[in-house]
PDB file of C-alpha atoms in Angstrom:
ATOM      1  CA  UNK A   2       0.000   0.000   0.000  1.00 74.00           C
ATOM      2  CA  UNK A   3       1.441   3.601  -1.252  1.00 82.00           C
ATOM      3  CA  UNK A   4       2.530   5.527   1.899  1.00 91.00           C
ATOM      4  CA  UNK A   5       0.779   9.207   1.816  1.00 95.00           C
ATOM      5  CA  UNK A   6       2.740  12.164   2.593  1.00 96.00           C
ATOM      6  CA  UNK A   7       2.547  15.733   3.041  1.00 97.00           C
ATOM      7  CA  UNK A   8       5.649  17.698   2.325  1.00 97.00           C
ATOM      8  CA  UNK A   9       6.357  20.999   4.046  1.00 97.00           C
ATOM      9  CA  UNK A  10       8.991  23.552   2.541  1.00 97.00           C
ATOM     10  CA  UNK A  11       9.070  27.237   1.968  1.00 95.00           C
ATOM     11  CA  UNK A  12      10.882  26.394  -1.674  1.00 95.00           C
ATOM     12  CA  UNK A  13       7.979  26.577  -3.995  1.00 95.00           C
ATOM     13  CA  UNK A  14      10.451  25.017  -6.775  1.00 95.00           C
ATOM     14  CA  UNK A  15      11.354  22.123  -4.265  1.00 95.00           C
ATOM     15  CA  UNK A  16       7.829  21.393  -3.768  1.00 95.00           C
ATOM     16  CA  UNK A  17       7.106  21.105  -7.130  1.00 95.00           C
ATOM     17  CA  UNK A  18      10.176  19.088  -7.966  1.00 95.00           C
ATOM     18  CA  UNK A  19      10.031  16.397  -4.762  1.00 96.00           C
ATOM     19  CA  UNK A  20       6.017  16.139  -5.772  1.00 96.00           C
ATOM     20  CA  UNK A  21       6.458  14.964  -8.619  1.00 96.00           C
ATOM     21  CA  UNK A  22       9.816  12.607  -8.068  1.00 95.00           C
ATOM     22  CA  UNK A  23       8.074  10.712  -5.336  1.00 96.00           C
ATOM     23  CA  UNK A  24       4.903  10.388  -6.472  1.00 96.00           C
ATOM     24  CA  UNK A  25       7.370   8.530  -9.604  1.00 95.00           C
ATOM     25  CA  UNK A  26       9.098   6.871  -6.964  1.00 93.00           C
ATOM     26  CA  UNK A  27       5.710   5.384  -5.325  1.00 93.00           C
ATOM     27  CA  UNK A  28       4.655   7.464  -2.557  1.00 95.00           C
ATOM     28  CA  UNK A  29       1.216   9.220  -2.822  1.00 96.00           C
ATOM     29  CA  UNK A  30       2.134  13.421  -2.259  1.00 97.00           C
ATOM     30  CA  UNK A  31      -1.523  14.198  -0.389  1.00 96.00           C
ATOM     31  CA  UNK A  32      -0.529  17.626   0.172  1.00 96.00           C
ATOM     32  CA  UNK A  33       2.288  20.163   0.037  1.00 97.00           C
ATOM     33  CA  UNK A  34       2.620  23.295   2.453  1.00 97.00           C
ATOM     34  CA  UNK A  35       4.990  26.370   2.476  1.00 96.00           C
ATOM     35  CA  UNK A  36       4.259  27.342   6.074  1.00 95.00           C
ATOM     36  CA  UNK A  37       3.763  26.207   9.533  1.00 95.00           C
ATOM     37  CA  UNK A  38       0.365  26.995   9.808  1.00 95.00           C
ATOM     38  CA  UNK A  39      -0.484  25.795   6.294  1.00 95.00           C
ATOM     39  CA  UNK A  40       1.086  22.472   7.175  1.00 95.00           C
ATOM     40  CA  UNK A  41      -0.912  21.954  10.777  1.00 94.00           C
ATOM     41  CA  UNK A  42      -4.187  22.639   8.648  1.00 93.00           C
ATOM     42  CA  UNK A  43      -2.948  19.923   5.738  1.00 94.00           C
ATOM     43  CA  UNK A  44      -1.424  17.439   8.280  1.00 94.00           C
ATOM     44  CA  UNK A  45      -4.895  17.426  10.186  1.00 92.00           C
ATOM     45  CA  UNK A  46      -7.190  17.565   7.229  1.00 93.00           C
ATOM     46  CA  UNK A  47      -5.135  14.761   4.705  1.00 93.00           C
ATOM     47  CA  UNK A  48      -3.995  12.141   7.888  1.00 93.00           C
ATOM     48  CA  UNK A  49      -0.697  11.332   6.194  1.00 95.00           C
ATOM     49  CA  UNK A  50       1.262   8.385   7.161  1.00 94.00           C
ATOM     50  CA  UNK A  51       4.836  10.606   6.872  1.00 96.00           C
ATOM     51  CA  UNK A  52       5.283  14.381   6.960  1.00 96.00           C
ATOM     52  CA  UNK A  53       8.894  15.534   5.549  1.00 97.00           C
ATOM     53  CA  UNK A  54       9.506  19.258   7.133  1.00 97.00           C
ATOM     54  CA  UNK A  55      12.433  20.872   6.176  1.00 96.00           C
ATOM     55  CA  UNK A  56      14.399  22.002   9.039  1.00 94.00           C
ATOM     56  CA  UNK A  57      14.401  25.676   7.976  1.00 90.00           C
ATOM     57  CA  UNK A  58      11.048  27.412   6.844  1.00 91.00           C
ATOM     58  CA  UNK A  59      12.285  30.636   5.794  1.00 87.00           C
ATOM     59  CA  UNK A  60      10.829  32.686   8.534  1.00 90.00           C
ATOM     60  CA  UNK A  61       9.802  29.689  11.026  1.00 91.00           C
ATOM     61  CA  UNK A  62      11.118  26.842  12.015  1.00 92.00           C
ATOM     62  CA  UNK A  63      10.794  23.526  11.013  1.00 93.00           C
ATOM     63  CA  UNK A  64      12.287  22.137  14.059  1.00 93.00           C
ATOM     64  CA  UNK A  65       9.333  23.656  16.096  1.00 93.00           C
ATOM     65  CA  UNK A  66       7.042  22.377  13.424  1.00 94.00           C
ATOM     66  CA  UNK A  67       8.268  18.752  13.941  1.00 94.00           C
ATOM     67  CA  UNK A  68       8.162  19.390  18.159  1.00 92.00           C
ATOM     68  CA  UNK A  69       4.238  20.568  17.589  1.00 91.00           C
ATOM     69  CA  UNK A  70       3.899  17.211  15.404  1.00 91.00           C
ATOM     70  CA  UNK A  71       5.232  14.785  17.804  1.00 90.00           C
ATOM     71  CA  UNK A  72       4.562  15.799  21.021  1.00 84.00           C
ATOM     72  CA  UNK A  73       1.239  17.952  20.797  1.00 80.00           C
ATOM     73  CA  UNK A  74       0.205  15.000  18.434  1.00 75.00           C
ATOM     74  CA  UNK A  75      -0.699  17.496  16.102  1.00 72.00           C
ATOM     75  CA  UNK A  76       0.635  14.804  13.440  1.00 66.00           C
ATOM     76  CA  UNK A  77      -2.320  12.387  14.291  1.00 73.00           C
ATOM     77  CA  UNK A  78       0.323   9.456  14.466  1.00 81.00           C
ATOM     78  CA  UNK A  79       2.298  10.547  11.250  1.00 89.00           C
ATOM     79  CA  UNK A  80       5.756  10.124  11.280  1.00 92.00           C
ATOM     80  CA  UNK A  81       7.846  13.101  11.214  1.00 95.00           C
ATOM     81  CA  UNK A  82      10.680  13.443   9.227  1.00 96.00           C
ATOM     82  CA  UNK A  83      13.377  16.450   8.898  1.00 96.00           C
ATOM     83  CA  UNK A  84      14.496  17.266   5.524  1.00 96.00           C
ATOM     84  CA  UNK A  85      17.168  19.883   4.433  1.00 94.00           C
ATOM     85  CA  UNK A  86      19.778  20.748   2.097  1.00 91.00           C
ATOM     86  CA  UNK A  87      22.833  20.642   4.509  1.00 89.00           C
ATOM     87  CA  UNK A  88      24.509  17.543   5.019  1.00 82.00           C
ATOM     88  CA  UNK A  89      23.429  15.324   8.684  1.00 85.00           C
ATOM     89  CA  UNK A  90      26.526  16.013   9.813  1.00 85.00           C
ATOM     90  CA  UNK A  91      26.085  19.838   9.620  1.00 87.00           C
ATOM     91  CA  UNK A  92      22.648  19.823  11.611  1.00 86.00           C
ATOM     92  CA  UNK A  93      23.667  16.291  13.764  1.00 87.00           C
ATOM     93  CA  UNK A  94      22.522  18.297  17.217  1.00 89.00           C
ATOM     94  CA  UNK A  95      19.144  19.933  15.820  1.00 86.00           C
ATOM     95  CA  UNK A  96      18.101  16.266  14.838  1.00 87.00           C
ATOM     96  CA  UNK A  97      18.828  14.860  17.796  1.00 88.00           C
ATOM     97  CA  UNK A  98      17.455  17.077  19.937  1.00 89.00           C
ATOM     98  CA  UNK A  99      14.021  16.960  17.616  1.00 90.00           C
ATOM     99  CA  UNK A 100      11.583  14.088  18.184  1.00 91.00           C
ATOM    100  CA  UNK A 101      11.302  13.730  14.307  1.00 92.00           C
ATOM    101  CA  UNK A 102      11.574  10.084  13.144  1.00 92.00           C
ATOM    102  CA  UNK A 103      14.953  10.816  11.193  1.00 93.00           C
ATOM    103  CA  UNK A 104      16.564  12.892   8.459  1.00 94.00           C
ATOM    104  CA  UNK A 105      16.788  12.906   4.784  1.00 95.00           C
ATOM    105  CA  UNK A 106      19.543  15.407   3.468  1.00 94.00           C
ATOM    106  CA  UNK A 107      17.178  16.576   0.396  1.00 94.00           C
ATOM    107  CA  UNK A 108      19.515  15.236  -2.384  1.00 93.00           C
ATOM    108  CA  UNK A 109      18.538  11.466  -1.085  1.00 93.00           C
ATOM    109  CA  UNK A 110      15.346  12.022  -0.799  1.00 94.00           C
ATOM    110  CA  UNK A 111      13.272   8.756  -1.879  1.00 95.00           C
ATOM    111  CA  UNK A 112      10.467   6.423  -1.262  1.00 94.00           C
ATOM    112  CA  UNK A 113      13.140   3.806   0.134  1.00 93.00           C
ATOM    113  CA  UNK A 114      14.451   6.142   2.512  1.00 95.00           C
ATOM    114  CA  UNK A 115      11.798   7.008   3.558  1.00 94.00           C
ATOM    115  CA  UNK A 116      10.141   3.752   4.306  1.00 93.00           C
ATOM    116  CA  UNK A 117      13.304   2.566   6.041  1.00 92.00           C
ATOM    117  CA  UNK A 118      13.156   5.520   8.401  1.00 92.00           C
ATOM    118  CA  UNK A 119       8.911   4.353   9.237  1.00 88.00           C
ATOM    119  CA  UNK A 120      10.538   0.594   9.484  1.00 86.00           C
ATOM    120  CA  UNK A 121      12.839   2.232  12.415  1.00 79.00           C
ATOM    121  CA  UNK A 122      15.874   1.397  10.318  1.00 58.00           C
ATOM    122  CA  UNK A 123      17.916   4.086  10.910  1.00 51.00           C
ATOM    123  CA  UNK A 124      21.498   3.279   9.757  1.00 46.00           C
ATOM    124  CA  UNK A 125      23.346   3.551   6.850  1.00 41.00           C
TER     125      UNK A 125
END
């Protein structure tokens, strides 16, 4: 069964772009959102399975985003995952202090990673 995502980024070009590659690539792109707010409203209307934030939302956070998610259960269950263009390595403290399922620099970005992050499988 296709997982259903929503993906939140304040890139409208990225949105566009990752839409279209992983609905290719299998997954089923429910909903896209630019802003925190427009994200809460599409996470709570759609019920994705994943929701890929990236970390910075041009104005607002995407690390405060995730927290709402997870912990507010403002994700209804959906598994959070933080997105960005800088390398893990570069944001290794922001993800681990986030309660996001994992990270995706956005250059790997796929349907396999992202259903090994919902299987738990976290390594390499």
């Amino acid at each position: 069964m296709p997982i259903r995502c929503v993906i939140v980024d304040d890139n409208q070009s990225f949105l566009e772009a990752a839409r279209a590659f992983l609905e290719r690539d299998g997954l089923i792109v429910s909903g896209v959102a630019s802003t925190c707010a427009e994200a809460l409203r599409q996470v709570e209307t759609l019920h994705p399975e994943v929701v890929l934030v990236d970390i910075s939302l041009g104005e607002e956070s995407g690390l405060d985003l995730a927290r709402r998610l997870v912990e507010d259960d403002l994700g209804v269950g959906a598994a959070v995952v933080l997105i960005s263009t800088r390398a893990e390595e570069d944001v290794a403290d922001l993800i681990a202090e986030s309660p996001a399922a994992g990270f995706l620099p956005k250059e790997e970005l796929s349907a396999s990673a992202i259903r090994r992050i919902m299987d738990g499988d976290l390594g390499s």
